[in-house]
């Protein structure tokens, strides 16, 4: 299914490609345009290259393709069906929309007026494509953060990937909350929840601070080892300096921790 990079057309298929692939990019891998549709670059610069003609043919015939998105080197997310819905020879790109497999063939439903049918289809595809975009970005963020922390919890070093999350230092719903590695921490699910609920704070010098009332509490081994035991220890850091938590983001987050502690006290 996977061409080395780009448009893949098995020999048995005469004109129409089977899949399109994008290689992993930088943090703002925006292969998406402002209209939320995926932008897919032509093969080379000749609009009449056979691969480009193939995608145009798929557009005219409204044929579904497979979209393979490189998240990080060696990891891909596969989306199907996608449709080529626009051709922009000036910028050497196609626009591609994701659709729901349940709607395959429904666009031929003769009981609906053509215009109504197309409007509903465009709205649905825009919505689904935007959702896929969010999923691709979340997945890319997780992969990059886990990789930077060598697939362990930054607080407790737990190495089971199934139990690891990419936590945001500044939430992604806020300005500054970009899905970039220096706004992330690889945390196990317990420490992710404890960090988000201000049980645990992280000082801008990368030292863990456990809320004082929790430090005094007496309970079982989880509280003792997994929470209290972290106090005053330094987190695991990515080897590359630019992947380490950004100081200004940690300062904002630590201030929130202090305020939450004061409110609780
Ligand atoms: Zn942990």
PDB file of C-alpha atoms and ligand atoms in Angstrom:
ATOM      1  CA  UNK A   1       0.000   0.000   0.000  1.00  0.00           C
ATOM      2  CA  UNK A   2       2.883   2.291   0.826  1.00  0.00           C
ATOM      3  CA  UNK A   3       4.842   4.029  -1.889  1.00  0.00           C
ATOM      4  CA  UNK A   4       8.277   5.333  -0.847  1.00  0.00           C
ATOM      5  CA  UNK A   5       6.753   8.806  -0.601  1.00  0.00           C
ATOM      6  CA  UNK A   6       3.839  10.049  -2.517  1.00  0.00           C
ATOM      7  CA  UNK A   7       1.375   8.621  -4.902  1.00  0.00           C
ATOM      8  CA  UNK A   8       1.235   4.843  -5.134  1.00  0.00           C
ATOM      9  CA  UNK A   9      -0.266   3.089  -8.122  1.00  0.00           C
ATOM     10  CA  UNK A  10       0.139  -0.661  -8.296  1.00  0.00           C
ATOM     11  CA  UNK A  11       0.806  -1.907 -11.781  1.00  0.00           C
ATOM     12  CA  UNK A  12      -2.502  -3.766 -11.977  1.00  0.00           C
ATOM     13  CA  UNK A  13      -4.392  -0.493 -11.644  1.00  0.00           C
ATOM     14  CA  UNK A  14      -4.430   1.250 -14.958  1.00  0.00           C
ATOM     15  CA  UNK A  15      -4.911   4.895 -14.240  1.00  0.00           C
ATOM     16  CA  UNK A  16      -6.018   5.444 -10.691  1.00  0.00           C
ATOM     17  CA  UNK A  17      -3.624   5.454  -7.743  1.00  0.00           C
ATOM     18  CA  UNK A  18      -4.439   3.448  -4.627  1.00  0.00           C
ATOM     19  CA  UNK A  19      -2.882   5.547  -1.907  1.00  0.00           C
ATOM     20  CA  UNK A  20      -1.214   8.855  -1.150  1.00  0.00           C
ATOM     21  CA  UNK A  21       1.437   9.195   1.538  1.00  0.00           C
ATOM     22  CA  UNK A  22       2.923  12.141   3.383  1.00  0.00           C
ATOM     23  CA  UNK A  23       6.258  11.771   5.143  1.00  0.00           C
ATOM     24  CA  UNK A  24       6.662  12.927   8.745  1.00  0.00           C
ATOM     25  CA  UNK A  25       7.345  16.658   8.978  1.00  0.00           C
ATOM     26  CA  UNK A  26       8.209  19.198  11.623  1.00  0.00           C
ATOM     27  CA  UNK A  27       6.029  20.068  14.613  1.00  0.00           C
ATOM     28  CA  UNK A  28       3.574  22.147  12.611  1.00  0.00           C
ATOM     29  CA  UNK A  29       3.176  19.611   9.960  1.00  0.00           C
ATOM     30  CA  UNK A  30       0.498  21.478   8.220  1.00  0.00           C
ATOM     31  CA  UNK A  31      -0.418  19.634   5.268  1.00  0.00           C
ATOM     32  CA  UNK A  32      -3.837  21.221   5.904  1.00  0.00           C
ATOM     33  CA  UNK A  33      -5.111  24.421   4.330  1.00  0.00           C
ATOM     34  CA  UNK A  34      -7.192  27.149   5.986  1.00  0.00           C
ATOM     35  CA  UNK A  35     -10.353  25.465   4.650  1.00  0.00           C
ATOM     36  CA  UNK A  36      -9.415  22.407   6.815  1.00  0.00           C
ATOM     37  CA  UNK A  37      -8.830  20.272   3.760  1.00  0.00           C
ATOM     38  CA  UNK A  38      -5.656  18.314   3.315  1.00  0.00           C
ATOM     39  CA  UNK A  39      -3.204  19.765   0.816  1.00  0.00           C
ATOM     40  CA  UNK A  40      -1.421  17.177  -1.203  1.00  0.00           C
ATOM     41  CA  UNK A  41       1.511  18.227  -3.345  1.00  0.00           C
ATOM     42  CA  UNK A  42       1.875  17.174  -6.941  1.00  0.00           C
ATOM     43  CA  UNK A  43       4.505  14.667  -7.815  1.00  0.00           C
ATOM     44  CA  UNK A  44       7.238  16.961  -9.162  1.00  0.00           C
ATOM     45  CA  UNK A  45       6.302  20.113 -11.023  1.00  0.00           C
ATOM     46  CA  UNK A  46       4.705  18.700 -14.137  1.00  0.00           C
ATOM     47  CA  UNK A  47       0.910  18.759 -13.771  1.00  0.00           C
ATOM     48  CA  UNK A  48       0.745  16.104 -16.461  1.00  0.00           C
ATOM     49  CA  UNK A  49       3.027  13.611 -14.779  1.00  0.00           C
ATOM     50  CA  UNK A  50       1.148  10.301 -14.832  1.00  0.00           C
ATOM     51  CA  UNK A  51       0.764  10.270 -11.020  1.00  0.00           C
ATOM     52  CA  UNK A  52      -0.780  13.734 -11.057  1.00  0.00           C
ATOM     53  CA  UNK A  53      -3.037  12.727 -13.908  1.00  0.00           C
ATOM     54  CA  UNK A  54      -4.031   9.697 -11.876  1.00  0.00           C
ATOM     55  CA  UNK A  55      -5.150  11.821  -8.935  1.00  0.00           C
ATOM     56  CA  UNK A  56      -7.048  14.131 -11.268  1.00  0.00           C
ATOM     57  CA  UNK A  57      -8.754  11.105 -12.743  1.00  0.00           C
ATOM     58  CA  UNK A  58      -9.689   9.945  -9.225  1.00  0.00           C
ATOM     59  CA  UNK A  59     -11.152  13.402  -8.590  1.00  0.00           C
ATOM     60  CA  UNK A  60     -13.239  13.383 -11.746  1.00  0.00           C
ATOM     61  CA  UNK A  61     -14.522   9.886 -11.132  1.00  0.00           C
ATOM     62  CA  UNK A  62     -14.987  10.579  -7.389  1.00  0.00           C
ATOM     63  CA  UNK A  63     -12.990   7.492  -6.495  1.00  0.00           C
ATOM     64  CA  UNK A  64     -11.876   6.801  -2.911  1.00  0.00           C
ATOM     65  CA  UNK A  65      -8.179   6.616  -2.014  1.00  0.00           C
ATOM     66  CA  UNK A  66      -6.202   5.571   1.052  1.00  0.00           C
ATOM     67  CA  UNK A  67      -4.332   8.340   2.858  1.00  0.00           C
ATOM     68  CA  UNK A  68      -1.174   7.321   4.753  1.00  0.00           C
ATOM     69  CA  UNK A  69       0.125   9.989   7.096  1.00  0.00           C
ATOM     70  CA  UNK A  70       3.661   9.679   8.429  1.00  0.00           C
ATOM     71  CA  UNK A  71       3.503  10.572  12.133  1.00  0.00           C
ATOM     72  CA  UNK A  72       7.159  10.029  12.977  1.00  0.00           C
ATOM     73  CA  UNK A  73       9.695   8.011  10.988  1.00  0.00           C
ATOM     74  CA  UNK A  74       8.434   4.438  10.832  1.00  0.00           C
ATOM     75  CA  UNK A  75       4.920   5.178  12.212  1.00  0.00           C
ATOM     76  CA  UNK A  76       1.952   5.862  10.023  1.00  0.00           C
ATOM     77  CA  UNK A  77      -1.739   6.503  10.447  1.00  0.00           C
ATOM     78  CA  UNK A  78      -3.956   5.194   7.709  1.00  0.00           C
ATOM     79  CA  UNK A  79      -7.196   6.937   6.768  1.00  0.00           C
ATOM     80  CA  UNK A  80      -9.804   5.707   4.339  1.00  0.00           C
ATOM     81  CA  UNK A  81     -11.701   6.794   2.327  1.00  0.00           C
ATOM     82  CA  UNK A  82     -10.320  10.106   1.183  1.00  0.00           C
ATOM     83  CA  UNK A  83     -11.339  11.966  -1.959  1.00  0.00           C
ATOM     84  CA  UNK A  84      -9.481  14.391  -4.150  1.00  0.00           C
ATOM     85  CA  UNK A  85     -11.866  17.350  -4.247  1.00  0.00           C
ATOM     86  CA  UNK A  86      -9.785  20.167  -5.707  1.00  0.00           C
ATOM     87  CA  UNK A  87      -6.919  20.756  -8.098  1.00  0.00           C
ATOM     88  CA  UNK A  88      -4.706  23.847  -7.904  1.00  0.00           C
ATOM     89  CA  UNK A  89      -2.117  23.672 -10.722  1.00  0.00           C
ATOM     90  CA  UNK A  90      -0.746  27.093  -9.830  1.00  0.00           C
ATOM     91  CA  UNK A  91       0.366  25.878  -6.410  1.00  0.00           C
ATOM     92  CA  UNK A  92       0.937  22.316  -7.631  1.00  0.00           C
ATOM     93  CA  UNK A  93      -1.426  20.883  -5.030  1.00  0.00           C
ATOM     94  CA  UNK A  94      -4.589  18.883  -4.747  1.00  0.00           C
ATOM     95  CA  UNK A  95      -7.131  19.336  -1.956  1.00  0.00           C
ATOM     96  CA  UNK A  96      -8.191  16.141  -0.294  1.00  0.00           C
ATOM     97  CA  UNK A  97     -11.190  15.527   1.980  1.00  0.00           C
ATOM     98  CA  UNK A  98     -11.720  12.620   4.345  1.00  0.00           C
ATOM     99  CA  UNK A  99     -15.099  10.938   4.380  1.00  0.00           C
ATOM    100  CA  UNK A 100     -16.949   8.334   6.355  1.00  0.00           C
ATOM    101  CA  UNK A 101     -16.892   4.876   4.790  1.00  0.00           C
ATOM    102  CA  UNK A 102     -20.602   4.510   5.583  1.00  0.00           C
ATOM    103  CA  UNK A 103     -21.355   7.203   3.044  1.00  0.00           C
ATOM    104  CA  UNK A 104     -19.532   5.541   0.181  1.00  0.00           C
ATOM    105  CA  UNK A 105     -21.938   5.317  -2.715  1.00  0.00           C
ATOM    106  CA  UNK A 106     -24.615   7.373  -0.996  1.00  0.00           C
ATOM    107  CA  UNK A 107     -23.721  10.411  -3.054  1.00  0.00           C
ATOM    108  CA  UNK A 108     -25.349   8.646  -5.959  1.00  0.00           C
ATOM    109  CA  UNK A 109     -28.660   8.577  -4.113  1.00  0.00           C
ATOM    110  CA  UNK A 110     -31.097   9.822  -6.786  1.00  0.00           C
ATOM    111  CA  UNK A 111     -33.804  10.790  -4.288  1.00  0.00           C
ATOM    112  CA  UNK A 112     -31.892  13.931  -3.308  1.00  0.00           C
ATOM    113  CA  UNK A 113     -31.448  16.982  -5.470  1.00  0.00           C
ATOM    114  CA  UNK A 114     -27.935  17.333  -6.804  1.00  0.00           C
ATOM    115  CA  UNK A 115     -27.165  20.665  -5.058  1.00  0.00           C
ATOM    116  CA  UNK A 116     -28.520  19.546  -1.697  1.00  0.00           C
ATOM    117  CA  UNK A 117     -26.588  16.316  -1.951  1.00  0.00           C
ATOM    118  CA  UNK A 118     -23.317  18.083  -2.668  1.00  0.00           C
ATOM    119  CA  UNK A 119     -23.760  20.643   0.112  1.00  0.00           C
ATOM    120  CA  UNK A 120     -24.400  17.931   2.654  1.00  0.00           C
ATOM    121  CA  UNK A 121     -21.420  15.982   1.366  1.00  0.00           C
ATOM    122  CA  UNK A 122     -19.085  18.973   1.540  1.00  0.00           C
ATOM    123  CA  UNK A 123     -20.216  19.822   5.079  1.00  0.00           C
ATOM    124  CA  UNK A 124     -19.781  16.248   6.245  1.00  0.00           C
ATOM    125  CA  UNK A 125     -16.354  15.878   4.657  1.00  0.00           C
ATOM    126  CA  UNK A 126     -15.114  19.182   6.064  1.00  0.00           C
ATOM    127  CA  UNK A 127     -16.209  18.090   9.520  1.00  0.00           C
ATOM    128  CA  UNK A 128     -14.626  14.650   9.271  1.00  0.00           C
ATOM    129  CA  UNK A 129     -11.404  16.031   7.775  1.00  0.00           C
ATOM    130  CA  UNK A 130     -11.088  18.531  10.648  1.00  0.00           C
ATOM    131  CA  UNK A 131     -11.567  15.706  13.171  1.00  0.00           C
ATOM    132  CA  UNK A 132      -8.925  13.602  11.413  1.00  0.00           C
ATOM    133  CA  UNK A 133      -6.572  16.567  11.455  1.00  0.00           C
ATOM    134  CA  UNK A 134      -6.928  16.870  15.247  1.00  0.00           C
ATOM    135  CA  UNK A 135      -6.331  13.151  15.651  1.00  0.00           C
ATOM    136  CA  UNK A 136      -3.215  13.235  13.474  1.00  0.00           C
ATOM    137  CA  UNK A 137      -1.803  16.143  15.442  1.00  0.00           C
ATOM    138  CA  UNK A 138      -2.515  14.510  18.800  1.00  0.00           C
ATOM    139  CA  UNK A 139      -0.929  11.324  17.645  1.00  0.00           C
ATOM    140  CA  UNK A 140       2.125  13.140  16.307  1.00  0.00           C
ATOM    141  CA  UNK A 141       2.480  15.032  19.599  1.00  0.00           C
ATOM    142  CA  UNK A 142       2.300  11.821  21.618  1.00  0.00           C
ATOM    143  CA  UNK A 143       4.849  10.050  19.451  1.00  0.00           C
ATOM    144  CA  UNK A 144       7.328  12.916  19.537  1.00  0.00           C
ATOM    145  CA  UNK A 145       7.036  13.495  23.281  1.00  0.00           C
ATOM    146  CA  UNK A 146       7.374   9.808  24.162  1.00  0.00           C
ATOM    147  CA  UNK A 147      10.342   9.503  21.861  1.00  0.00           C
ATOM    148  CA  UNK A 148      12.064  12.540  23.405  1.00  0.00           C
ATOM    149  CA  UNK A 149      11.678  11.041  26.902  1.00  0.00           C
ATOM    150  CA  UNK A 150      12.918   7.645  25.718  1.00  0.00           C
ATOM    151  CA  UNK A 151       9.484   6.128  26.343  1.00  0.00           C
ATOM    152  CA  UNK A 152       9.351   6.491  30.108  1.00  0.00           C
ATOM    153  CA  UNK A 153       7.465   8.567  32.658  1.00  0.00           C
ATOM    154  CA  UNK A 154       9.416  11.773  33.352  1.00  0.00           C
ATOM    155  CA  UNK A 155       8.415  11.507  37.019  1.00  0.00           C
ATOM    156  CA  UNK A 156       8.750   7.813  37.915  1.00  0.00           C
ATOM    157  CA  UNK A 157      10.567   6.282  34.890  1.00  0.00           C
ATOM    158  CA  UNK A 158       7.843   3.715  34.249  1.00  0.00           C
ATOM    159  CA  UNK A 159       8.588   2.299  30.817  1.00  0.00           C
ATOM    160  CA  UNK A 160       5.315   0.741  29.708  1.00  0.00           C
ATOM    161  CA  UNK A 161       4.194   2.671  26.688  1.00  0.00           C
ATOM    162  CA  UNK A 162       0.586   1.536  27.081  1.00  0.00           C
ATOM    163  CA  UNK A 163       0.502   3.448  30.368  1.00  0.00           C
ATOM    164  CA  UNK A 164       2.173   6.603  29.070  1.00  0.00           C
ATOM    165  CA  UNK A 165       0.575   9.850  27.921  1.00  0.00           C
ATOM    166  CA  UNK A 166       1.945  12.995  26.365  1.00  0.00           C
ATOM    167  CA  UNK A 167       0.824  15.591  28.907  1.00  0.00           C
ATOM    168  CA  UNK A 168       0.616  19.274  28.008  1.00  0.00           C
ATOM    169  CA  UNK A 169       2.357  21.800  30.251  1.00  0.00           C
ATOM    170  CA  UNK A 170       0.043  24.538  28.958  1.00  0.00           C
ATOM    171  CA  UNK A 171      -3.262  22.983  27.848  1.00  0.00           C
ATOM    172  CA  UNK A 172      -3.825  22.820  24.110  1.00  0.00           C
ATOM    173  CA  UNK A 173      -7.024  24.852  24.441  1.00  0.00           C
ATOM    174  CA  UNK A 174      -4.959  27.919  25.430  1.00  0.00           C
ATOM    175  CA  UNK A 175      -2.596  30.252  23.604  1.00  0.00           C
ATOM    176  CA  UNK A 176       0.910  28.855  24.048  1.00  0.00           C
ATOM    177  CA  UNK A 177      -0.506  25.349  24.351  1.00  0.00           C
ATOM    178  CA  UNK A 178       0.965  24.174  21.083  1.00  0.00           C
ATOM    179  CA  UNK A 179       1.520  20.479  20.469  1.00  0.00           C
ATOM    180  CA  UNK A 180       5.305  20.845  20.479  1.00  0.00           C
ATOM    181  CA  UNK A 181       7.696  18.713  22.498  1.00  0.00           C
ATOM    182  CA  UNK A 182       8.900  21.570  24.739  1.00  0.00           C
ATOM    183  CA  UNK A 183       5.276  21.998  25.878  1.00  0.00           C
ATOM    184  CA  UNK A 184       4.987  18.312  26.668  1.00  0.00           C
ATOM    185  CA  UNK A 185       5.909  15.799  29.323  1.00  0.00           C
ATOM    186  CA  UNK A 186       5.850  12.058  28.991  1.00  0.00           C
ATOM    187  CA  UNK A 187       3.904  10.909  32.061  1.00  0.00           C
ATOM    188  CA  UNK A 188       2.301   7.675  33.195  1.00  0.00           C
ATOM    189  CA  UNK A 189      -1.458   7.892  33.593  1.00  0.00           C
ATOM    190  CA  UNK A 190      -1.261   8.263  37.392  1.00  0.00           C
ATOM    191  CA  UNK A 191       1.253  11.082  37.220  1.00  0.00           C
ATOM    192  CA  UNK A 192      -0.524  12.739  34.331  1.00  0.00           C
ATOM    193  CA  UNK A 193      -3.723  12.922  36.378  1.00  0.00           C
ATOM    194  CA  UNK A 194      -1.858  14.012  39.514  1.00  0.00           C
ATOM    195  CA  UNK A 195      -0.041  16.723  37.545  1.00  0.00           C
ATOM    196  CA  UNK A 196      -3.237  17.997  35.903  1.00  0.00           C
ATOM    197  CA  UNK A 197      -5.075  18.095  39.243  1.00  0.00           C
ATOM    198  CA  UNK A 198      -2.217  19.927  40.959  1.00  0.00           C
ATOM    199  CA  UNK A 199      -1.350  17.102  43.358  1.00  0.00           C
ATOM    200  CA  UNK A 200       2.126  17.454  41.965  1.00  0.00           C
ATOM    201  CA  UNK A 201       3.870  20.566  40.671  1.00  0.00           C
ATOM    202  CA  UNK A 202       6.984  20.978  38.607  1.00  0.00           C
ATOM    203  CA  UNK A 203       9.325  23.826  39.450  1.00  0.00           C
ATOM    204  CA  UNK A 204      10.958  25.634  36.549  1.00  0.00           C
ATOM    205  CA  UNK A 205      14.287  24.050  37.576  1.00  0.00           C
ATOM    206  CA  UNK A 206      12.764  20.603  36.783  1.00  0.00           C
ATOM    207  CA  UNK A 207      12.307  19.619  40.454  1.00  0.00           C
ATOM    208  CA  UNK A 208       9.097  17.897  41.485  1.00  0.00           C
ATOM    209  CA  UNK A 209       7.063  19.397  44.296  1.00  0.00           C
ATOM    210  CA  UNK A 210       4.347  17.344  45.986  1.00  0.00           C
ATOM    211  CA  UNK A 211       1.535  19.338  47.617  1.00  0.00           C
ATOM    212  CA  UNK A 212       2.314  19.799  51.272  1.00  0.00           C
ATOM    213  CA  UNK A 213      -0.895  18.306  52.691  1.00  0.00           C
ATOM    214  CA  UNK A 214      -0.296  15.188  50.609  1.00  0.00           C
ATOM    215  CA  UNK A 215       3.198  14.912  51.968  1.00  0.00           C
ATOM    216  CA  UNK A 216       1.788  14.728  55.511  1.00  0.00           C
ATOM    217  CA  UNK A 217      -0.959  12.252  54.705  1.00  0.00           C
ATOM    218  CA  UNK A 218      -0.579   8.630  55.813  1.00  0.00           C
ATOM    219  CA  UNK A 219      -1.841   5.985  53.435  1.00  0.00           C
ATOM    220  CA  UNK A 220      -0.786   2.894  51.518  1.00  0.00           C
ATOM    221  CA  UNK A 221       2.180   2.223  49.258  1.00  0.00           C
ATOM    222  CA  UNK A 222       0.873   4.141  46.217  1.00  0.00           C
ATOM    223  CA  UNK A 223       0.781   7.414  48.098  1.00  0.00           C
ATOM    224  CA  UNK A 224       4.062   6.668  49.824  1.00  0.00           C
ATOM    225  CA  UNK A 225       6.115   5.560  46.840  1.00  0.00           C
ATOM    226  CA  UNK A 226       4.385   6.921  43.760  1.00  0.00           C
ATOM    227  CA  UNK A 227       3.489  10.368  45.117  1.00  0.00           C
ATOM    228  CA  UNK A 228       5.349  11.349  48.285  1.00  0.00           C
ATOM    229  CA  UNK A 229       8.535   9.641  47.131  1.00  0.00           C
ATOM    230  CA  UNK A 230       8.786  12.008  44.162  1.00  0.00           C
ATOM    231  CA  UNK A 231       9.057  15.152  46.249  1.00  0.00           C
ATOM    232  CA  UNK A 232      12.237  17.135  45.593  1.00  0.00           C
ATOM    233  CA  UNK A 233      13.481  14.766  42.904  1.00  0.00           C
ATOM    234  CA  UNK A 234      14.433  15.871  39.420  1.00  0.00           C
ATOM    235  CA  UNK A 235      12.497  14.697  36.411  1.00  0.00           C
ATOM    236  CA  UNK A 236      13.920  12.667  33.565  1.00  0.00           C
ATOM    237  CA  UNK A 237      14.776  15.069  30.748  1.00  0.00           C
ATOM    238  CA  UNK A 238      15.068  14.676  26.997  1.00  0.00           C
ATOM    239  CA  UNK A 239      18.668  14.536  25.836  1.00  0.00           C
ATOM    240  CA  UNK A 240      18.173  17.278  23.280  1.00  0.00           C
ATOM    241  CA  UNK A 241      17.987  20.692  24.916  1.00  0.00           C
ATOM    242  CA  UNK A 242      15.296  22.037  22.578  1.00  0.00           C
ATOM    243  CA  UNK A 243      12.965  19.204  23.598  1.00  0.00           C
ATOM    244  CA  UNK A 244      13.180  19.991  27.313  1.00  0.00           C
ATOM    245  CA  UNK A 245      10.208  21.759  28.913  1.00  0.00           C
ATOM    246  CA  UNK A 246      10.403  25.473  28.104  1.00  0.00           C
ATOM    247  CA  UNK A 247      11.169  27.504  31.197  1.00  0.00           C
ATOM    248  CA  UNK A 248       8.544  30.177  30.536  1.00  0.00           C
ATOM    249  CA  UNK A 249       5.849  27.521  30.157  1.00  0.00           C
ATOM    250  CA  UNK A 250       6.934  25.814  33.381  1.00  0.00           C
ATOM    251  CA  UNK A 251       6.829  29.161  35.183  1.00  0.00           C
ATOM    252  CA  UNK A 252       3.220  29.719  34.128  1.00  0.00           C
ATOM    253  CA  UNK A 253       2.278  26.205  35.092  1.00  0.00           C
ATOM    254  CA  UNK A 254       4.084  26.302  38.444  1.00  0.00           C
ATOM    255  CA  UNK A 255       2.352  29.570  39.347  1.00  0.00           C
ATOM    256  CA  UNK A 256      -0.993  27.844  38.727  1.00  0.00           C
ATOM    257  CA  UNK A 257       0.096  24.992  40.971  1.00  0.00           C
ATOM    258  CA  UNK A 258       0.955  27.441  43.745  1.00  0.00           C
ATOM    259  CA  UNK A 259      -2.370  29.204  43.392  1.00  0.00           C
ATOM    260  CA  UNK A 260      -4.246  25.899  43.436  1.00  0.00           C
ATOM    261  CA  UNK A 261      -2.394  24.879  46.607  1.00  0.00           C
ATOM    262  CA  UNK A 262      -3.245  28.200  48.255  1.00  0.00           C
ATOM    263  CA  UNK A 263      -6.900  27.898  47.301  1.00  0.00           C
ATOM    264  CA  UNK A 264      -6.954  24.402  48.773  1.00  0.00           C
ATOM    265  CA  UNK A 265      -5.227  25.472  51.990  1.00  0.00           C
TER     266      UNK A 265
HETATM  267 ZN1  LIG B   1       4.879   7.979  36.493  1.00  0.00          ZN
END
